[in-house]
JSON list of C-alpha atoms in Angstrom, two decimals:
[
{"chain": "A", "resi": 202, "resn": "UNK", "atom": "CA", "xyz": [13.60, -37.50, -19.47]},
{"chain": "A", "resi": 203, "resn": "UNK", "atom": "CA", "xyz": [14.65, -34.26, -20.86]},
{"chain": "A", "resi": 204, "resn": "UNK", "atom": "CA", "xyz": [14.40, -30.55, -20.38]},
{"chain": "A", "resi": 205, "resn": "UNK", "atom": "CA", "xyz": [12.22, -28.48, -22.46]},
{"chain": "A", "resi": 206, "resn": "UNK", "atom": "CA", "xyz": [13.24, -24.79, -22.99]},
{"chain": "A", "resi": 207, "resn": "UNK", "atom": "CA", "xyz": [9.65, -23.35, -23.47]},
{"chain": "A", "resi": 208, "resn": "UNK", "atom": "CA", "xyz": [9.28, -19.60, -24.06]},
{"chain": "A", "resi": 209, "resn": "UNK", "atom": "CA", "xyz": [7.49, -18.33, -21.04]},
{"chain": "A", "resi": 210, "resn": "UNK", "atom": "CA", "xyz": [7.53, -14.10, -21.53]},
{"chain": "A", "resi": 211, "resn": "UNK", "atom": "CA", "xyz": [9.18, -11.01, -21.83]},
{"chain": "A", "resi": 212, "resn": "UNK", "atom": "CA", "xyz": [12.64, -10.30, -20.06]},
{"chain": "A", "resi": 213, "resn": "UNK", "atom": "CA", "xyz": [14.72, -6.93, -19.39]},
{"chain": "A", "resi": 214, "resn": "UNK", "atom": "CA", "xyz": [14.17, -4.14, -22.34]},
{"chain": "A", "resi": 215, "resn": "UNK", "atom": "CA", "xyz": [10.96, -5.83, -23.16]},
{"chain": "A", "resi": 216, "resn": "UNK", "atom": "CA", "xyz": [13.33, -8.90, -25.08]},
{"chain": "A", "resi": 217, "resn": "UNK", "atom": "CA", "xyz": [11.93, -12.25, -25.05]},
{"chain": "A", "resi": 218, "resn": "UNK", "atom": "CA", "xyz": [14.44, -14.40, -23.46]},
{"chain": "A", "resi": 219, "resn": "UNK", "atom": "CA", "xyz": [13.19, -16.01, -20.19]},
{"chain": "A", "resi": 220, "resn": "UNK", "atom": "CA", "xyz": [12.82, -19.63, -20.79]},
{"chain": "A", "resi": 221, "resn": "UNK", "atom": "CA", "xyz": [11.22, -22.16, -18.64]},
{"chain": "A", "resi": 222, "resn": "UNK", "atom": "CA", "xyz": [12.73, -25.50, -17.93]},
{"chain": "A", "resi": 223, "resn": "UNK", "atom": "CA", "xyz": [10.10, -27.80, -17.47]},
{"chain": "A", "resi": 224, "resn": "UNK", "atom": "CA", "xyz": [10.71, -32.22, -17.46]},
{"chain": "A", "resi": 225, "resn": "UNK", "atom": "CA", "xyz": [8.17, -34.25, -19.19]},
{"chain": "A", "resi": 226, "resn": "UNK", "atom": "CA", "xyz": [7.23, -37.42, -17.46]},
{"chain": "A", "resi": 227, "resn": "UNK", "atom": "CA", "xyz": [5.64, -39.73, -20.23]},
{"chain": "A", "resi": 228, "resn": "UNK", "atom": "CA", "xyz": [5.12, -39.61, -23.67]},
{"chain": "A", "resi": 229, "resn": "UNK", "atom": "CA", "xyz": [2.62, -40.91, -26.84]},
{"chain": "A", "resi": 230, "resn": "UNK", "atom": "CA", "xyz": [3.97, -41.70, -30.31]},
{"chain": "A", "resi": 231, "resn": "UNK", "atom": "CA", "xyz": [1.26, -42.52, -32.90]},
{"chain": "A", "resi": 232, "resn": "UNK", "atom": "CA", "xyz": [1.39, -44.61, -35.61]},
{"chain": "A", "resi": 233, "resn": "UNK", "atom": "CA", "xyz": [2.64, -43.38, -39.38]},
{"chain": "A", "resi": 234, "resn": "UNK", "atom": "CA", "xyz": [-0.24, -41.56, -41.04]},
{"chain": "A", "resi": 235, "resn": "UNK", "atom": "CA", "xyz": [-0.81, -40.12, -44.41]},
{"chain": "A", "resi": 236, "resn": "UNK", "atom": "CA", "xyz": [-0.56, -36.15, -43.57]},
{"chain": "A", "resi": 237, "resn": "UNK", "atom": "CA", "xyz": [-0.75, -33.53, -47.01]},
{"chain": "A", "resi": 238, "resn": "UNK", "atom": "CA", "xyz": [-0.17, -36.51, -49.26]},
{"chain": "A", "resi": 239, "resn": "UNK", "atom": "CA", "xyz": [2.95, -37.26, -47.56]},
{"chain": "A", "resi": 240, "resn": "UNK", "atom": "CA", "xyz": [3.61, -39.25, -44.64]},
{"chain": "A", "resi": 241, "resn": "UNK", "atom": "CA", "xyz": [4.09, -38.56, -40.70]},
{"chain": "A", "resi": 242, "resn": "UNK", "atom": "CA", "xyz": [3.68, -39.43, -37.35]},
{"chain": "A", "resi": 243, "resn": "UNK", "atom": "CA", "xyz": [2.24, -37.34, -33.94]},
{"chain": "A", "resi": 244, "resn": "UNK", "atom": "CA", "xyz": [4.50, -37.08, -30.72]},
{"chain": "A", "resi": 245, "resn": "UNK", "atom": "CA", "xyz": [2.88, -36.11, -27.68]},
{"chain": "A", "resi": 246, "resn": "UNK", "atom": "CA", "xyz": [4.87, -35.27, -24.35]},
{"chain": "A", "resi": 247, "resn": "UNK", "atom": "CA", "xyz": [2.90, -35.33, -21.18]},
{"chain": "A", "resi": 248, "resn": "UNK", "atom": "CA", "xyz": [4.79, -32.90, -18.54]},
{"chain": "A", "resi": 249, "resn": "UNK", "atom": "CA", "xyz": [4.63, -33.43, -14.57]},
{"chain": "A", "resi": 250, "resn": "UNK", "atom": "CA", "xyz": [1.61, -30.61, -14.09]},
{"chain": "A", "resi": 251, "resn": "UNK", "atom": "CA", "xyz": [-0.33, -32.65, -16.82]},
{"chain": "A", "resi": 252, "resn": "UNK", "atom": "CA", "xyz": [0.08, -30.48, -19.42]},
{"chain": "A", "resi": 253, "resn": "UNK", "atom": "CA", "xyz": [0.79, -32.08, -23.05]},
{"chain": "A", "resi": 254, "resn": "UNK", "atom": "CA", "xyz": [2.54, -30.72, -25.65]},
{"chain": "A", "resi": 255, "resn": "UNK", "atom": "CA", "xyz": [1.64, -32.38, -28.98]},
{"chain": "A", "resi": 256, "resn": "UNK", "atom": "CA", "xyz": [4.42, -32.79, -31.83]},
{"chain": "A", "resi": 257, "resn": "UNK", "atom": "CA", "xyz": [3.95, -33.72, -35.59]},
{"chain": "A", "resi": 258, "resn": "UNK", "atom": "CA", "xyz": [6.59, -35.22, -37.62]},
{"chain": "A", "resi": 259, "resn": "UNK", "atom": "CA", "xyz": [6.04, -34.76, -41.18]},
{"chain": "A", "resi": 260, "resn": "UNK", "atom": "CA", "xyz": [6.75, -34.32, -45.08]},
{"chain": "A", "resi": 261, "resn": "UNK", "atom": "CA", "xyz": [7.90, -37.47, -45.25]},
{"chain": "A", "resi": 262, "resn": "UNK", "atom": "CA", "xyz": [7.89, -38.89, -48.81]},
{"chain": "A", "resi": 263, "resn": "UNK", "atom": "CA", "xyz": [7.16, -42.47, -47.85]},
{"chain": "A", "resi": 264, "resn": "UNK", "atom": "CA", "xyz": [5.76, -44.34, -45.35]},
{"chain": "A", "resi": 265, "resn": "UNK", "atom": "CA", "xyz": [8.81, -46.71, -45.00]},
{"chain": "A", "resi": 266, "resn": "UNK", "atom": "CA", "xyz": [10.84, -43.42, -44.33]},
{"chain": "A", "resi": 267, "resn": "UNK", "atom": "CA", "xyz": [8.44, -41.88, -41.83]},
{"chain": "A", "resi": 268, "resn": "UNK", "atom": "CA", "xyz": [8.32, -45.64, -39.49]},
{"chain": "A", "resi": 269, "resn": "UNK", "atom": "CA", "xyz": [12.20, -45.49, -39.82]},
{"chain": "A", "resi": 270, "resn": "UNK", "atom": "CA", "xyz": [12.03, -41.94, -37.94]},
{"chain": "A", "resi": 271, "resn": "UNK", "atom": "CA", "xyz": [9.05, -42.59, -36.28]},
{"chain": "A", "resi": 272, "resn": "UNK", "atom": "CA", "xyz": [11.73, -45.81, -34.54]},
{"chain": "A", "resi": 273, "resn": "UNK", "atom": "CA", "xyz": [14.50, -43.38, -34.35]},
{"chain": "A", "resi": 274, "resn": "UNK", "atom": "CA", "xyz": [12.25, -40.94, -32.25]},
{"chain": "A", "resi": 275, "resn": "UNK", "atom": "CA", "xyz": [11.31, -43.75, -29.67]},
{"chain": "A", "resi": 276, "resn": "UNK", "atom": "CA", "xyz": [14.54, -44.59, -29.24]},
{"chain": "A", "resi": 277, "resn": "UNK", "atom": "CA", "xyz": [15.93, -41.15, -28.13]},
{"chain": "A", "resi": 278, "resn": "UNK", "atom": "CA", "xyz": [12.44, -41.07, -26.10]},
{"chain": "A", "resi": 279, "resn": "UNK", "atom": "CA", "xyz": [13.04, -44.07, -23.67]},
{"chain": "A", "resi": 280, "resn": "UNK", "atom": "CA", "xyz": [17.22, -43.12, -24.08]},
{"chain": "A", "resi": 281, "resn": "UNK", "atom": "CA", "xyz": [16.23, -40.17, -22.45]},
{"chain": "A", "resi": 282, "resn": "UNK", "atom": "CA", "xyz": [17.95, -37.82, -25.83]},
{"chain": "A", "resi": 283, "resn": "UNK", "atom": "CA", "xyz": [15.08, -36.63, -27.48]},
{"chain": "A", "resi": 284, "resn": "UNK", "atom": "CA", "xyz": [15.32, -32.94, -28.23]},
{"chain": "A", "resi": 285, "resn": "UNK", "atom": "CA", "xyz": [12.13, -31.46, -27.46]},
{"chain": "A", "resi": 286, "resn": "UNK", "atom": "CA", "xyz": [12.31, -27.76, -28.54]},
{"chain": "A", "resi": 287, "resn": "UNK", "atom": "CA", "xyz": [15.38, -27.25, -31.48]},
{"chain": "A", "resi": 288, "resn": "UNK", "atom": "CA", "xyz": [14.66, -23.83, -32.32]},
{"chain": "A", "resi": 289, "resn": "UNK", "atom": "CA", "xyz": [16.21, -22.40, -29.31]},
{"chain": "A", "resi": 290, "resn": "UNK", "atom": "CA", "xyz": [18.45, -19.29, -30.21]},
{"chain": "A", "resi": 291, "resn": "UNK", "atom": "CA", "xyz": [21.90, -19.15, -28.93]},
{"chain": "A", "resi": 292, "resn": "UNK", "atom": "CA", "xyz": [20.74, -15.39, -27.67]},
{"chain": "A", "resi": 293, "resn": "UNK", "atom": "CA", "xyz": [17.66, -16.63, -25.77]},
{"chain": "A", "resi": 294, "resn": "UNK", "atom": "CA", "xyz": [19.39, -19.47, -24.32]},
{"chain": "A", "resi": 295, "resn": "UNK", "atom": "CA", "xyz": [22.76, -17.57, -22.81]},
{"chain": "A", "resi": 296, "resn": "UNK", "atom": "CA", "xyz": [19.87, -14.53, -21.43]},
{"chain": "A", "resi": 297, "resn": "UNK", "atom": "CA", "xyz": [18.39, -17.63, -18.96]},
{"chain": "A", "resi": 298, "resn": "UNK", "atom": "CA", "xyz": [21.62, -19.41, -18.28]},
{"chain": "A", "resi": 299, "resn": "UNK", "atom": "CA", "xyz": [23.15, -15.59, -17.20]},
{"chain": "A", "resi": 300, "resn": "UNK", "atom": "CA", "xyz": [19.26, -14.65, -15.20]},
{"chain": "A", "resi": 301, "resn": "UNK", "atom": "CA", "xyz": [18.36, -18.17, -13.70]},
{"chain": "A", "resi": 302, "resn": "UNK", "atom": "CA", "xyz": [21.55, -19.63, -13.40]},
{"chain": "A", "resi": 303, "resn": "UNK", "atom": "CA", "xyz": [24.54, -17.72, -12.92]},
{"chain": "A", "resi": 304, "resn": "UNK", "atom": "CA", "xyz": [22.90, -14.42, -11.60]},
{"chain": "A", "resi": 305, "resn": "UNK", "atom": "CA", "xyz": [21.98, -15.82, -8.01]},
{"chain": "A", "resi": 306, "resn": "UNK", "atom": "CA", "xyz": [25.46, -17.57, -7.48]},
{"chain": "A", "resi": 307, "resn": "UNK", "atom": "CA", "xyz": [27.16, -14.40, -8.72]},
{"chain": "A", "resi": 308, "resn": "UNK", "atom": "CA", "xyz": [28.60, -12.13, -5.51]},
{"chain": "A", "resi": 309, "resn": "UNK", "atom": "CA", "xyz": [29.90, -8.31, -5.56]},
{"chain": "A", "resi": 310, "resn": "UNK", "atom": "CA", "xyz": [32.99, -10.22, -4.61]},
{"chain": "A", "resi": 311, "resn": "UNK", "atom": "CA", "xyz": [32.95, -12.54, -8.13]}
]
């Protein structure tokens, strides 16, 4: 299982930073597909609270190409190393770890 970093609002001087971990639970990959006369593949994640976040995989060029990712994804799926959400920025990220993390452990006394 992994740990999604999902955009969940706005943070201190109205930036948008707070991030919500969240753990999905299952998963649905679909088979190769022609998609904008390429080729691709849906992944959808199914989260604890039932919500599902659906995924496409695309622009691939053949459908050979798109089953060899579409294998590569499955594997990192049950391996439990699939990143789920890639455009995290380095900005965003250190904001949560410093609120959610760090913040409540942190003392006057630190």
């Amino acid at each position: 299982m992994t740990l999604l970093f999902q955009k969940a609002g706005k943070g201190q001087d109205n930036m948008e930073f707070d991030l919500k971990l969240q753990q999905f639970v299952d998963w649905k990959v679909y088979n190769v597909t022609p998609i904008k006369n390429k080729f691709g593949y849906r992944v959808v994640l199914i989260y604890a609270d039932g919500t599902k976040i659906p995924q496409q995989k695309s622009r691939f060029a053949t459908k050979k190409a798109a089953n060899t990712d579409r294998d590569k994804t499955l594997g990192e799926l049950y391996s439990g190393t699939y990143v789920v959400y890639t455009s995290v920025k380095v900005k965003d990220f250190m904001l949560f770890w410093l609120e959610k993390e760090m913040r409540p452990r942190i003392t006057s006394g630190s």
